[in-house]
Amino acid sequence: MKIFKLLIFSFLLFTFYFLLTSCSGSSCVKDEAIIPPDILEKGDQFIISLTGEDFFYNYISPDLTKSNQIHSGYLLAYKFSMPEKPFVNGSIRFTVDSLGNVLRDTEISGIPNCIESPKECEFIVDEEKAVKIAEDNNLDAGIKKWNTNFIWSSVYKKYIWQILNTLRESVGEFGYRGNGKEMIIDPNTGEVLALNDWRIN
């Protein structure tokens, strides 16, 4: 009996030691998807075909915590940020098949087309300038501080400044209700692209 208990204890100790020593660094991050290197390379090359190599290697990196294997292939995600322009902080997403070919009938978001339109990647309008542009274009001050967002627009197929004001709001038994205006500003030219209404009933 004592020998049996000793064997069990030894087995458990060995198992614990194996798990402890076999899991270190990034291999312990269970939330990261395992994307085959050749698939990731094809994803990189697709982005480079739109941004150019320098832009890609300076500002874009794979985000394996948000990439996934799906039934038709892989959802690839990347981080996009420019340290010298902290407001530029976006994400890139697109889907590829099992061979790494981009599925163009699915959404492709967050990739600025620097090759075709170099000025689309300058981002010279920061948050302070965007707010000033909204003020100069008579966006109503509203009843609370404006909500400003640097985001990818699936409508314009590029990054934009979205500035939201609030004209009315209330919280009751049916939840939040509010409405206001949404101003869309081009972060490269400062042009006001649209002024829309927003409403939550």
Coordinates of N, CA, C and O in Angstrom, one line a residue, residues 25-98:
G25 N 6.4 31.7 -21.2 CA 6.3 32.8 -22.2 C 5.0 32.7 -22.9 O 3.9 32.4 -22.4
S26 N 5.1 33.0 -24.3 CA 3.9 33.1 -25.1 C 3.1 31.8 -25.3 O 2.0 31.7 -25.6
S27 N 3.8 30.6 -25.0 CA 3.2 29.3 -25.2 C 2.1 29.1 -24.1 O 1.3 28.2 -24.2
C28 N 2.1 30.0 -23.1 CA 1.1 29.8 -22.0 C -0.2 30.7 -22.3 O -1.1 30.6 -21.6
V29 N -0.1 31.5 -23.3 CA -1.2 32.4 -23.6 C -2.3 31.6 -24.4 O -2.2 31.4 -25.6
K30 N -3.3 31.1 -23.7 CA -4.3 30.2 -24.3 C -5.2 31.0 -25.2 O -5.9 30.4 -26.1
D31 N -5.3 32.3 -25.1 CA -6.2 33.1 -25.9 C -5.7 33.4 -27.3 O -6.4 33.9 -28.1
E32 N -4.4 33.1 -27.6 CA -3.8 33.4 -28.9 C -4.2 32.3 -29.8 O -4.0 31.1 -29.6
A33 N -4.7 32.6 -31.0 CA -5.0 31.7 -32.0 C -3.7 31.2 -32.7 O -2.7 31.9 -32.8
I34 N -3.7 29.9 -33.1 CA -2.5 29.4 -33.8 C -2.8 29.5 -35.3 O -3.6 28.8 -35.9
I35 N -2.2 30.5 -35.9 CA -2.3 30.8 -37.3 C -1.1 30.2 -38.0 O 0.1 30.6 -37.7
P36 N -1.2 29.4 -39.0 CA 0.0 28.8 -39.7 C 0.8 30.0 -40.3 O 0.3 31.0 -40.8
P37 N 2.1 29.9 -40.2 CA 3.0 31.0 -40.7 C 2.8 31.4 -42.1 O 2.9 32.5 -42.5
D38 N 2.5 30.4 -43.0 CA 2.3 30.7 -44.4 C 1.0 31.5 -44.6 O 0.9 32.4 -45.5
I39 N 0.0 31.3 -43.8 CA -1.3 32.0 -43.8 C -1.0 33.4 -43.4 O -1.5 34.4 -44.0
L40 N -0.3 33.6 -42.3 CA 0.0 34.9 -41.7 C 0.8 35.7 -42.7 O 0.6 36.9 -42.9
E41 N 1.8 35.1 -43.4 CA 2.6 35.7 -44.4 C 1.8 36.3 -45.5 O 2.0 37.4 -46.0
K42 N 0.8 35.5 -46.0 CA -0.1 35.9 -47.0 C -1.0 37.1 -46.6 O -1.2 38.0 -47.4
G43 N -1.4 37.1 -45.3 CA -2.1 38.2 -44.8 C -1.3 39.4 -44.7 O -1.7 40.5 -45.1
D44 N 0.0 39.3 -44.3 CA 0.9 40.4 -44.3 C 1.1 41.0 -45.7 O 1.0 42.2 -45.9
Q45 N 1.3 40.1 -46.7 CA 1.5 40.6 -48.0 C 0.3 41.3 -48.6 O 0.4 42.3 -49.4
F46 N -0.9 40.9 -48.2 CA -2.2 41.6 -48.7 C -2.2 43.0 -48.1 O -2.5 43.9 -48.9
I47 N -1.9 43.2 -46.9 CA -1.9 44.5 -46.3 C -0.8 45.4 -47.0 O -1.0 46.5 -47.3
I48 N 0.4 44.8 -47.1 CA 1.5 45.5 -47.8 C 1.2 46.0 -49.2 O 1.6 47.0 -49.6
S49 N 0.3 45.2 -49.9 CA -0.1 45.6 -51.2 C -0.9 46.9 -51.2 O -1.0 47.5 -52.3
L50 N -1.4 47.2 -50.1 CA -2.3 48.4 -50.0 C -1.5 49.6 -49.2 O -1.7 50.7 -49.6
T51 N -0.7 49.2 -48.3 CA 0.0 50.2 -47.5 C 1.5 50.5 -47.9 O 2.0 51.6 -47.6
G52 N 2.1 49.5 -48.5 CA 3.5 49.6 -48.7 C 4.3 48.9 -47.6 O 3.8 48.9 -46.5
E53 N 5.5 48.5 -47.8 CA 6.3 47.8 -46.8 C 6.7 48.6 -45.7 O 6.5 48.2 -44.5
D54 N 7.2 49.8 -45.9 CA 7.6 50.7 -44.8 C 6.5 51.0 -43.8 O 6.7 50.9 -42.6
F55 N 5.3 51.4 -44.4 CA 4.2 51.7 -43.5 C 3.8 50.5 -42.7 O 3.5 50.6 -41.5
F56 N 3.7 49.3 -43.4 CA 3.4 48.1 -42.7 C 4.3 47.8 -41.5 O 3.9 47.5 -40.4
Y57 N 5.6 47.7 -41.8 CA 6.5 47.3 -40.8 C 6.7 48.3 -39.6 O 7.1 48.0 -38.5
N58 N 6.4 49.6 -39.9 CA 6.5 50.6 -38.9 C 5.3 50.7 -38.0 O 5.4 51.0 -36.8
Y59 N 4.1 50.4 -38.6 CA 2.9 50.7 -37.8 C 1.9 49.5 -37.6 O 0.9 49.7 -36.9
I60 N 2.1 48.4 -38.3 CA 1.1 47.3 -38.2 C 1.7 46.0 -37.7 O 2.8 45.7 -38.1
S61 N 1.0 45.3 -36.9 CA 1.5 44.1 -36.4 C 0.4 43.1 -36.1 O -0.8 43.5 -35.8
P62 N 0.6 41.8 -36.2 CA -0.5 40.8 -36.1 C -1.0 40.8 -34.6 O -0.3 41.1 -33.7
D63 N -2.3 40.6 -34.5 CA -3.0 40.6 -33.2 C -3.6 39.2 -33.1 O -4.7 38.9 -33.5
L64 N -2.8 38.2 -32.6 CA -3.2 36.8 -32.5 C -4.3 36.6 -31.5 O -4.9 35.6 -31.5
T65 N -4.4 37.5 -30.5 CA -5.5 37.3 -29.6 C -6.9 37.5 -30.2 O -7.9 37.1 -29.6
K66 N -6.9 38.2 -31.3 CA -8.2 38.4 -32.0 C -8.4 37.7 -33.3 O -9.4 37.9 -34.0
S67 N -7.3 37.0 -33.7 CA -7.4 36.1 -34.9 C -8.0 34.8 -34.5 O -7.8 34.3 -33.4
N68 N -8.7 34.2 -35.5 CA -9.4 32.9 -35.2 C -9.4 32.0 -36.5 O -9.5 32.5 -37.6
Q69 N -9.4 30.7 -36.2 CA -9.7 29.8 -37.3 C -11.2 29.6 -37.4 O -11.9 29.5 -36.4
I70 N -11.8 29.8 -38.6 CA -13.2 29.7 -38.8 C -13.5 28.6 -39.9 O -12.5 28.1 -40.5
H71 N -14.7 28.3 -40.1 CA -15.1 27.2 -41.0 C -14.5 27.3 -42.4 O -14.1 26.4 -43.0
S72 N -14.5 28.6 -42.9 CA -14.0 28.8 -44.3 C -12.5 29.1 -44.4 O -12.0 29.3 -45.5
G73 N -11.9 29.2 -43.2 CA -10.4 29.6 -43.3 C -10.0 30.2 -42.0 O -10.1 29.6 -40.9
Y74 N -9.6 31.5 -42.1 CA -9.1 32.2 -40.9 C -9.6 33.7 -40.9 O -9.6 34.3 -42.0
L75 N -9.9 34.2 -39.7 CA -10.2 35.6 -39.5 C -8.8 36.2 -39.0 O -8.4 35.8 -37.9
L76 N -8.2 37.1 -39.8 CA -6.9 37.6 -39.4 C -7.1 39.1 -38.8 O -7.9 39.9 -39.4
A77 N -6.5 39.3 -37.7 CA -6.6 40.6 -37.1 C -5.2 41.2 -36.9 O -4.2 40.5 -36.6
Y78 N -5.1 42.5 -37.0 CA -3.8 43.2 -36.8 C -4.1 44.5 -36.0 O -5.2 45.1 -36.0
K79 N -3.0 44.9 -35.3 CA -3.0 46.2 -34.6 C -2.4 47.3 -35.5 O -1.4 47.0 -36.2
F80 N -3.0 48.5 -35.5 CA -2.5 49.6 -36.3 C -2.4 50.8 -35.4 O -3.4 51.3 -34.9
S81 N -1.2 51.2 -35.2 CA -0.9 52.4 -34.4 C 0.3 53.2 -34.8 O 1.2 52.6 -35.4
M82 N 0.3 54.5 -34.6 CA 1.4 55.3 -35.0 C 1.9 56.0 -33.7 O 1.2 57.0 -33.2
P83 N 3.0 55.6 -33.2 CA 3.5 56.2 -31.9 C 3.6 57.7 -31.9 O 3.3 58.4 -30.9
E84 N 4.0 58.3 -33.1 CA 4.1 59.7 -33.2 C 2.8 60.4 -33.3 O 2.7 61.7 -33.2
K85 N 1.7 59.7 -33.5 CA 0.4 60.2 -33.6 C -0.5 59.3 -32.7 O -1.2 58.4 -33.3
P86 N -0.5 59.5 -31.4 CA -1.2 58.6 -30.5 C -2.7 58.4 -30.7 O -3.3 57.4 -30.4
F87 N -3.3 59.4 -31.4 CA -4.8 59.2 -31.7 C -5.0 58.1 -32.8 O -6.1 57.6 -32.9
V88 N -4.0 57.8 -33.5 CA -4.1 56.8 -34.6 C -3.9 55.4 -33.9 O -2.8 55.0 -33.5
N89 N -5.0 54.8 -33.6 CA -5.0 53.5 -32.9 C -6.2 52.7 -33.3 O -7.3 52.7 -32.8
G90 N -6.0 51.9 -34.4 CA -7.1 51.1 -34.9 C -6.8 49.6 -35.0 O -5.8 49.1 -34.5
S91 N -7.7 48.9 -35.7 CA -7.5 47.5 -35.9 C -7.9 47.1 -37.3 O -8.7 47.8 -37.9
I92 N -7.2 46.1 -37.8 CA -7.4 45.6 -39.1 C -8.0 44.2 -39.1 O -7.5 43.4 -38.3
R93 N -9.0 44.0 -39.9 CA -9.6 42.6 -39.9 C -10.0 42.2 -41.3 O -10.6 43.1 -42.1
F94 N -9.8 41.0 -41.7 CA -10.2 40.4 -42.9 C -10.2 38.9 -42.8 O -9.6 38.4 -41.9
T95 N -10.8 38.3 -43.8 CA -11.0 36.8 -43.7 C -10.3 36.2 -44.9 O -10.3 36.7 -46.0
V96 N -9.6 35.1 -44.7 CA -8.9 34.4 -45.8 C -9.4 32.9 -45.8 O -9.9 32.4 -44.8
D97 N -9.3 32.3 -46.9 CA -9.7 30.9 -47.0 C -8.5 30.0 -46.4 O -7.5 30.5 -45.9
S98 N -8.7 28.7 -46.6 CA -7.7 27.8 -46.0 C -6.4 27.8 -46.6 O -5.4 27.3 -46.1

